[in-house]
mmCIF file of C-alpha atoms in Angstrom:
data_model
loop_
_atom_site.group_PDB
_atom_site.id
_atom_site.type_symbol
_atom_site.label_atom_id
_atom_site.label_comp_id
_atom_site.label_asym_id
_atom_site.label_seq_id
_atom_site.Cartn_x
_atom_site.Cartn_y
_atom_site.Cartn_z
ATOM 1 C CA MET A 227 -184.157 62.640 168.215
ATOM 2 C CA THR A 228 -185.971 59.979 165.304
ATOM 3 C CA GLU A 229 -188.540 62.117 163.860
ATOM 4 C CA ALA A 230 -191.207 59.511 162.839
ATOM 5 C CA LEU A 231 -191.583 58.704 159.101
ATOM 6 C CA THR A 232 -195.353 57.513 157.603
ATOM 7 C CA ILE A 233 -195.685 55.606 155.212
ATOM 8 C CA ARG A 234 -198.870 54.354 154.294
ATOM 9 C CA ASN A 235 -199.805 52.428 156.853
ATOM 10 C CA VAL A 236 -197.225 52.468 158.406
ATOM 11 C CA THR A 237 -195.406 54.789 161.341
ATOM 12 C CA LEU A 238 -191.610 54.405 161.304
ATOM 13 C CA GLY A 239 -189.730 55.807 165.078
ATOM 14 C CA GLU A 240 -192.851 55.222 166.824
ATOM 15 C CA GLY A 241 -192.382 52.352 169.440
ATOM 16 C CA LYS A 242 -191.308 49.395 168.465
ATOM 17 C CA PRO A 243 -189.254 48.295 165.036
ATOM 18 C CA SER A 244 -191.551 47.342 161.974
ATOM 19 C CA ILE A 245 -190.923 44.258 160.598
ATOM 20 C CA CYS A 246 -190.223 43.565 157.030
ATOM 21 C CA ILE A 247 -190.635 40.007 155.126
ATOM 22 C CA PRO A 248 -187.514 39.823 151.805
ATOM 23 C CA LEU A 249 -189.482 38.370 148.961
ATOM 24 C CA THR A 250 -186.856 36.269 147.729
ATOM 25 C CA SER A 251 -188.623 33.988 145.229
ATOM 26 C CA SER A 252 -187.013 33.855 141.402
ATOM 27 C CA ASN A 253 -189.843 33.634 139.167
ATOM 28 C CA LYS A 254 -193.885 35.452 139.193
ATOM 29 C CA ALA A 255 -196.009 32.301 140.248
ATOM 30 C CA ALA A 256 -193.430 31.667 143.348
ATOM 31 C CA LEU A 257 -193.457 35.252 144.302
ATOM 32 C CA MET A 258 -196.691 35.770 144.346
ATOM 33 C CA GLU A 259 -197.038 32.778 147.098
ATOM 34 C CA GLU A 260 -194.906 34.303 148.962
ATOM 35 C CA VAL A 261 -196.404 37.942 148.842
ATOM 36 C CA GLU A 262 -199.769 36.083 149.563
ATOM 37 C CA ARG A 263 -199.020 34.823 152.735
ATOM 38 C CA TYR A 264 -196.527 37.597 153.419
ATOM 39 C CA GLN A 265 -199.415 39.841 153.442
ATOM 40 C CA GLN A 266 -202.066 37.407 155.371
ATOM 41 C CA GLU A 267 -199.606 36.845 158.367
ATOM 42 C CA GLY A 268 -199.586 40.942 158.309
ATOM 43 C CA ALA A 269 -196.246 41.600 157.280
ATOM 44 C CA ASP A 270 -195.661 45.233 157.989
ATOM 45 C CA VAL A 271 -193.735 45.877 154.989
ATOM 46 C CA VAL A 272 -192.416 43.748 152.314
ATOM 47 C CA GLU A 273 -189.018 44.022 150.607
ATOM 48 C CA TRP A 274 -188.603 42.733 146.815
ATOM 49 C CA ARG A 275 -185.131 41.788 146.436
ATOM 50 C CA ALA A 276 -185.328 42.026 143.001
ATOM 51 C CA ASP A 277 -181.634 41.188 142.316
ATOM 52 C CA ILE A 278 -182.866 37.357 142.449
ATOM 53 C CA PHE A 279 -185.749 37.568 140.455
ATOM 54 C CA GLU A 280 -185.142 35.722 136.595
ATOM 55 C CA GLU A 281 -186.726 38.508 135.366
ATOM 56 C CA VAL A 282 -184.893 42.036 136.397
ATOM 57 C CA GLU A 283 -183.464 43.106 133.347
ATOM 58 C CA ASN A 284 -186.837 42.932 131.432
ATOM 59 C CA HIS A 285 -188.623 46.253 132.541
ATOM 60 C CA THR A 286 -191.774 45.422 131.109
ATOM 61 C CA ALA A 287 -191.785 42.004 133.696
ATOM 62 C CA VAL A 288 -190.354 43.815 136.411
ATOM 63 C CA GLU A 289 -193.564 46.392 136.034
ATOM 64 C CA GLN A 290 -195.864 43.773 135.624
ATOM 65 C CA MET A 291 -194.508 42.156 139.038
ATOM 66 C CA LEU A 292 -194.607 45.786 140.785
ATOM 67 C CA LYS A 293 -198.385 45.313 139.590
ATOM 68 C CA ASP A 294 -199.200 42.606 141.244
ATOM 69 C CA LEU A 295 -197.801 42.437 143.926
ATOM 70 C CA THR A 296 -198.799 46.146 145.558
ATOM 71 C CA ALA A 297 -202.955 44.762 144.206
ATOM 72 C CA VAL A 298 -202.217 42.042 147.082
ATOM 73 C CA LEU A 299 -200.047 43.849 149.456
ATOM 74 C CA LYS A 300 -203.486 46.637 149.676
ATOM 75 C CA GLY A 301 -201.470 48.778 151.191
ATOM 76 C CA ILE A 302 -198.561 47.810 153.117
ATOM 77 C CA PRO A 303 -195.571 49.338 151.785
ATOM 78 C CA LEU A 304 -193.134 47.426 149.205
ATOM 79 C CA ILE A 305 -189.533 47.859 149.018
ATOM 80 C CA PHE A 306 -187.601 47.712 145.604
ATOM 81 C CA THR A 307 -184.570 46.127 146.151
ATOM 82 C CA PHE A 308 -181.915 45.233 143.094
ATOM 83 C CA ARG A 309 -178.423 44.432 145.587
ATOM 84 C CA SER A 310 -175.843 44.123 143.925
ATOM 85 C CA HIS A 311 -173.104 41.564 143.901
ATOM 86 C CA GLN A 312 -171.080 43.187 145.412
ATOM 87 C CA GLU A 313 -173.021 44.404 148.659
ATOM 88 C CA GLY A 314 -174.417 40.762 148.750
ATOM 89 C CA GLY A 315 -176.473 40.796 146.011
ATOM 90 C CA GLU A 316 -177.323 37.634 143.707
ATOM 91 C CA LYS A 317 -177.136 39.010 140.167
ATOM 92 C CA LYS A 318 -173.795 41.202 138.634
ATOM 93 C CA ILE A 319 -175.509 43.997 136.557
ATOM 94 C CA SER A 320 -173.091 47.345 135.053
ATOM 95 C CA LYS A 321 -173.853 50.556 137.278
ATOM 96 C CA ALA A 322 -175.732 51.943 134.104
ATOM 97 C CA ASP A 323 -177.978 49.226 134.365
ATOM 98 C CA TYR A 324 -178.496 49.326 138.278
ATOM 99 C CA ILE A 325 -179.356 53.074 137.964
ATOM 100 C CA ALA A 326 -181.400 53.022 134.745
ATOM 101 C CA LEU A 327 -183.891 49.704 136.804
ATOM 102 C CA ASN A 328 -184.171 51.701 139.428
ATOM 103 C CA GLN A 329 -184.541 55.016 137.672
ATOM 104 C CA PHE A 330 -186.922 52.970 135.587
ATOM 105 C CA VAL A 331 -189.015 51.576 139.155
ATOM 106 C CA ILE A 332 -189.317 54.682 140.474
ATOM 107 C CA GLN A 333 -190.769 56.545 137.508
ATOM 108 C CA THR A 334 -193.421 54.309 137.334
ATOM 109 C CA GLY A 335 -194.502 55.338 141.116
ATOM 110 C CA LEU A 336 -195.285 51.785 141.699
ATOM 111 C CA ALA A 337 -192.807 50.955 145.219
ATOM 112 C CA ASP A 338 -193.531 53.545 148.092
ATOM 113 C CA LEU A 339 -188.965 52.717 148.983
ATOM 114 C CA VAL A 340 -186.174 52.494 146.960
ATOM 115 C CA ASP A 341 -182.795 50.624 148.224
ATOM 116 C CA VAL A 342 -180.370 52.607 146.936
ATOM 117 C CA GLU A 343 -176.530 51.755 147.841
ATOM 118 C CA LEU A 344 -174.373 54.161 149.400
ATOM 119 C CA TYR A 345 -170.990 53.242 147.227
ATOM 120 C CA GLN A 346 -173.127 53.362 143.697
ATOM 121 C CA GLY A 347 -171.204 57.093 143.470
ATOM 122 C CA GLU A 348 -172.589 60.615 144.575
ATOM 123 C CA ASP A 349 -174.006 61.172 141.627
ATOM 124 C CA ALA A 350 -175.709 58.700 140.501
ATOM 125 C CA VAL A 351 -177.214 58.706 144.215
ATOM 126 C CA LYS A 352 -178.229 62.136 144.525
ATOM 127 C CA ASN A 353 -179.990 62.049 141.123
ATOM 128 C CA LEU A 354 -181.925 58.710 141.810
ATOM 129 C CA ILE A 355 -183.569 60.822 145.096
ATOM 130 C CA SER A 356 -184.191 63.553 143.321
ATOM 131 C CA ALA A 357 -186.125 61.461 140.808
ATOM 132 C CA ALA A 358 -187.718 59.462 143.751
ATOM 133 C CA HIS A 359 -188.842 62.407 145.857
ATOM 134 C CA GLN A 360 -190.633 63.731 142.634
ATOM 135 C CA GLN A 361 -192.348 60.680 142.145
ATOM 136 C CA HIS A 362 -193.422 61.027 146.172
ATOM 137 C CA THR A 363 -191.273 57.532 146.604
ATOM 138 C CA TYR A 364 -188.548 57.610 149.822
ATOM 139 C CA VAL A 365 -185.542 56.454 149.224
ATOM 140 C CA ILE A 366 -183.403 54.307 151.778
ATOM 141 C CA VAL A 367 -180.063 54.881 151.570
ATOM 142 C CA SER A 368 -177.978 51.886 152.546
ATOM 143 C CA ASN A 369 -174.405 50.497 152.923
ATOM 144 C CA HIS A 370 -173.582 46.630 153.375
ATOM 145 C CA ASP A 371 -170.377 45.086 154.332
ATOM 146 C CA PHE A 372 -170.313 41.246 154.886
ATOM 147 C CA GLN A 373 -167.328 41.061 155.328
ATOM 148 C CA LYS A 374 -166.157 42.875 159.349
ATOM 149 C CA THR A 375 -167.741 45.253 161.184
ATOM 150 C CA PRO A 376 -165.870 48.904 160.537
ATOM 151 C CA PRO A 377 -164.852 50.991 163.530
ATOM 152 C CA LYS A 378 -167.949 53.041 164.969
ATOM 153 C CA SER A 379 -166.416 55.959 163.806
ATOM 154 C CA GLU A 380 -166.783 54.684 159.903
ATOM 155 C CA ILE A 381 -169.991 53.592 160.777
ATOM 156 C CA VAL A 382 -170.898 56.832 161.609
ATOM 157 C CA ARG A 383 -169.202 58.634 159.213
ATOM 158 C CA ARG A 384 -171.302 56.083 156.782
ATOM 159 C CA LEU A 385 -174.706 57.195 157.943
ATOM 160 C CA LYS A 386 -173.580 60.206 158.272
ATOM 161 C CA TRP A 387 -172.804 60.607 154.608
ATOM 162 C CA ALA A 388 -176.481 58.664 153.133
ATOM 163 C CA GLU A 389 -177.771 61.742 155.810
ATOM 164 C CA GLU A 390 -175.550 64.567 153.763
ATOM 165 C CA LEU A 391 -177.568 62.771 150.040
ATOM 166 C CA GLY A 392 -180.600 63.001 150.890
ATOM 167 C CA GLY A 393 -181.370 59.633 152.340
ATOM 168 C CA ASP A 394 -184.991 59.716 153.612
ATOM 169 C CA ILE A 395 -183.971 56.518 155.611
ATOM 170 C CA LEU A 396 -180.227 55.122 156.590
ATOM 171 C CA LYS A 397 -179.509 51.874 156.789
ATOM 172 C CA ILE A 398 -176.228 50.047 157.499
ATOM 173 C CA ALA A 399 -175.502 45.852 157.521
ATOM 174 C CA VAL A 400 -171.991 44.728 159.486
ATOM 175 C CA MET A 401 -170.709 41.107 159.212
ATOM 176 C CA PRO A 402 -169.652 40.771 163.597
ATOM 177 C CA ASN A 403 -166.289 38.493 163.609
ATOM 178 C CA GLN A 404 -166.734 39.268 167.809
ATOM 179 C CA THR A 405 -168.624 40.111 170.286
ATOM 180 C CA ALA A 406 -166.776 44.006 170.759
ATOM 181 C CA ASP A 407 -168.036 44.201 166.858
ATOM 182 C CA VAL A 408 -172.062 44.318 167.491
ATOM 183 C CA LEU A 409 -171.201 46.198 169.920
ATOM 184 C CA GLU A 410 -169.122 48.689 167.952
ATOM 185 C CA LEU A 411 -172.791 48.902 165.528
ATOM 186 C CA LEU A 412 -175.031 48.960 168.581
ATOM 187 C CA THR A 413 -172.932 52.119 170.026
ATOM 188 C CA ALA A 414 -173.011 53.591 166.651
ATOM 189 C CA THR A 415 -176.641 53.430 165.803
ATOM 190 C CA ASN A 416 -177.462 54.614 169.585
ATOM 191 C CA GLU A 417 -175.031 57.645 168.852
ATOM 192 C CA MET A 418 -176.441 58.954 165.443
ATOM 193 C CA LYS A 419 -179.377 58.498 167.146
ATOM 194 C CA GLU A 420 -178.333 61.624 169.315
ATOM 195 C CA TYR A 421 -177.243 63.422 165.520
ATOM 196 C CA THR A 422 -180.051 62.602 163.148
ATOM 197 C CA ALA A 423 -183.658 62.960 163.447
ATOM 198 C CA LYS A 424 -183.448 60.911 159.790
ATOM 199 C CA PRO A 425 -185.150 57.129 160.547
ATOM 200 C CA MET A 426 -182.611 54.313 160.493
ATOM 201 C CA ILE A 427 -181.732 51.142 159.653
ATOM 202 C CA THR A 428 -179.296 48.846 160.922
ATOM 203 C CA MET A 429 -177.741 45.592 161.724
ATOM 204 C CA ALA A 430 -175.331 43.338 162.602
ATOM 205 C CA MET A 431 -175.542 40.015 160.298
ATOM 206 C CA GLY A 432 -174.961 36.564 161.615
ATOM 207 C CA PRO A 433 -175.375 34.377 164.378
ATOM 208 C CA LEU A 434 -173.360 36.948 166.664
ATOM 209 C CA GLY A 435 -175.510 39.730 165.529
ATOM 210 C CA VAL A 436 -178.819 38.314 166.126
ATOM 211 C CA ILE A 437 -179.406 40.376 169.217
ATOM 212 C CA SER A 438 -179.174 43.982 167.218
ATOM 213 C CA ARG A 439 -182.318 42.969 165.414
ATOM 214 C CA LEU A 440 -184.133 42.751 168.460
ATOM 215 C CA SER A 441 -183.106 45.738 170.683
ATOM 216 C CA GLY A 442 -184.830 48.441 167.255
ATOM 217 C CA GLN A 443 -186.509 50.140 170.211
ATOM 218 C CA VAL A 444 -183.196 50.494 172.863
ATOM 219 C CA PHE A 445 -180.805 51.512 170.202
ATOM 220 C CA GLY A 446 -182.667 53.266 168.018
ATOM 221 C CA SER A 447 -183.868 51.042 164.545
ATOM 222 C CA VAL A 448 -186.549 51.547 163.397
ATOM 223 C CA LEU A 449 -187.402 48.452 161.391
ATOM 224 C CA THR A 450 -185.953 44.941 161.774
ATOM 225 C CA PHE A 451 -185.549 41.862 158.367
ATOM 226 C CA GLY A 452 -186.993 38.644 159.507
ATOM 227 C CA ALA A 453 -186.775 35.491 157.830
ATOM 228 C CA GLY A 454 -189.409 34.554 154.881
ATOM 229 C CA GLU A 455 -189.463 31.926 152.437
ATOM 230 C CA ARG A 456 -185.301 32.238 152.915
ATOM 231 C CA THR A 457 -183.338 34.255 154.663
ATOM 232 C CA SER A 458 -182.013 37.215 152.415
ATOM 233 C CA ALA A 459 -179.380 38.243 154.811
ATOM 234 C CA PRO A 460 -177.574 36.252 157.522
ATOM 235 C CA GLY A 461 -179.340 36.237 160.417
ATOM 236 C CA GLN A 462 -182.604 36.527 160.266
ATOM 237 C CA VAL A 463 -184.909 35.159 162.470
ATOM 238 C CA PRO A 464 -188.295 33.954 161.694
ATOM 239 C CA VAL A 465 -191.273 36.335 161.886
ATOM 240 C CA GLN A 466 -193.493 35.430 163.890
ATOM 241 C CA GLU A 467 -190.417 34.632 166.671
ATOM 242 C CA LEU A 468 -189.189 38.317 166.223
ATOM 243 C CA ARG A 469 -192.656 39.956 166.015
ATOM 244 C CA GLN A 470 -192.701 37.974 169.957
ATOM 245 C CA VAL A 471 -189.502 39.121 171.302
ATOM 246 C CA LEU A 472 -190.129 42.412 170.141
ATOM 247 C CA GLU A 473 -193.603 43.173 171.910
ATOM 248 C CA VAL A 474 -192.046 41.415 175.015
ATOM 249 C CA ILE A 475 -189.358 44.702 174.513
ATOM 250 C CA GLU A 476 -191.931 47.121 173.865
ATOM 251 C CA LYS A 477 -193.880 45.571 176.999
ATOM 252 C CA SER A 478 -190.942 45.606 178.996
ATOM 253 C CA MET A 479 -189.992 49.501 177.679
ATOM 254 C CA ASP A 480 -193.110 51.066 178.760
ATOM 255 C CA VAL A 481 -193.171 49.131 182.691
ATOM 256 C CA SER A 482 -190.007 50.719 182.797
#
């Protein structure tokens, strides 16, 4: 059974999945417009996709951006994510620069959560988790496959590995090429729910996978990503529509 995790004013793992809106603009002015809108719309969580930010290699600019975003969010949890190019991100940087950037963000203490990719290497992931926990920052250990859906056993293996490395939240996103792939993802999530108490974020991307973004309360995914200014991954649902569907599912489960 999932143990609830409370981060600022949001509890992950109780009731319907929380909604995260990604910030996907490339410059400061547009990012500030985005974050102000999402704060007013009542986002549960906001993710800054920093790989899209045109000044991401300037650590001073990154720190100032974090300060500006958190000032507007007023307690809404912020995820810092640099999505690597090999896992669907916008910008190519070296592994050393990836680690250095995340290490720097962790040391600022300005992000509530950082997303660390599982396949950056065991030592790198462990070291970043250790640094984050010293700053009381939570870590999402993630994996993304934009080409296919691995078999259920492989999805479970990767989620278990993320837990073994010390991740606070375990995340996997896969691309279904047929309906059966979506079932693989959902079945793996349900199986992991019986294995781990750690919160999970799982999704099948693209049009086929939309159901996985809506059914977290049934299968065990605690957070879902809604489309803001633009989608940060294929298949994201507009936030208002997403919220309505999640509320319908929650009411149905309460009745049952």
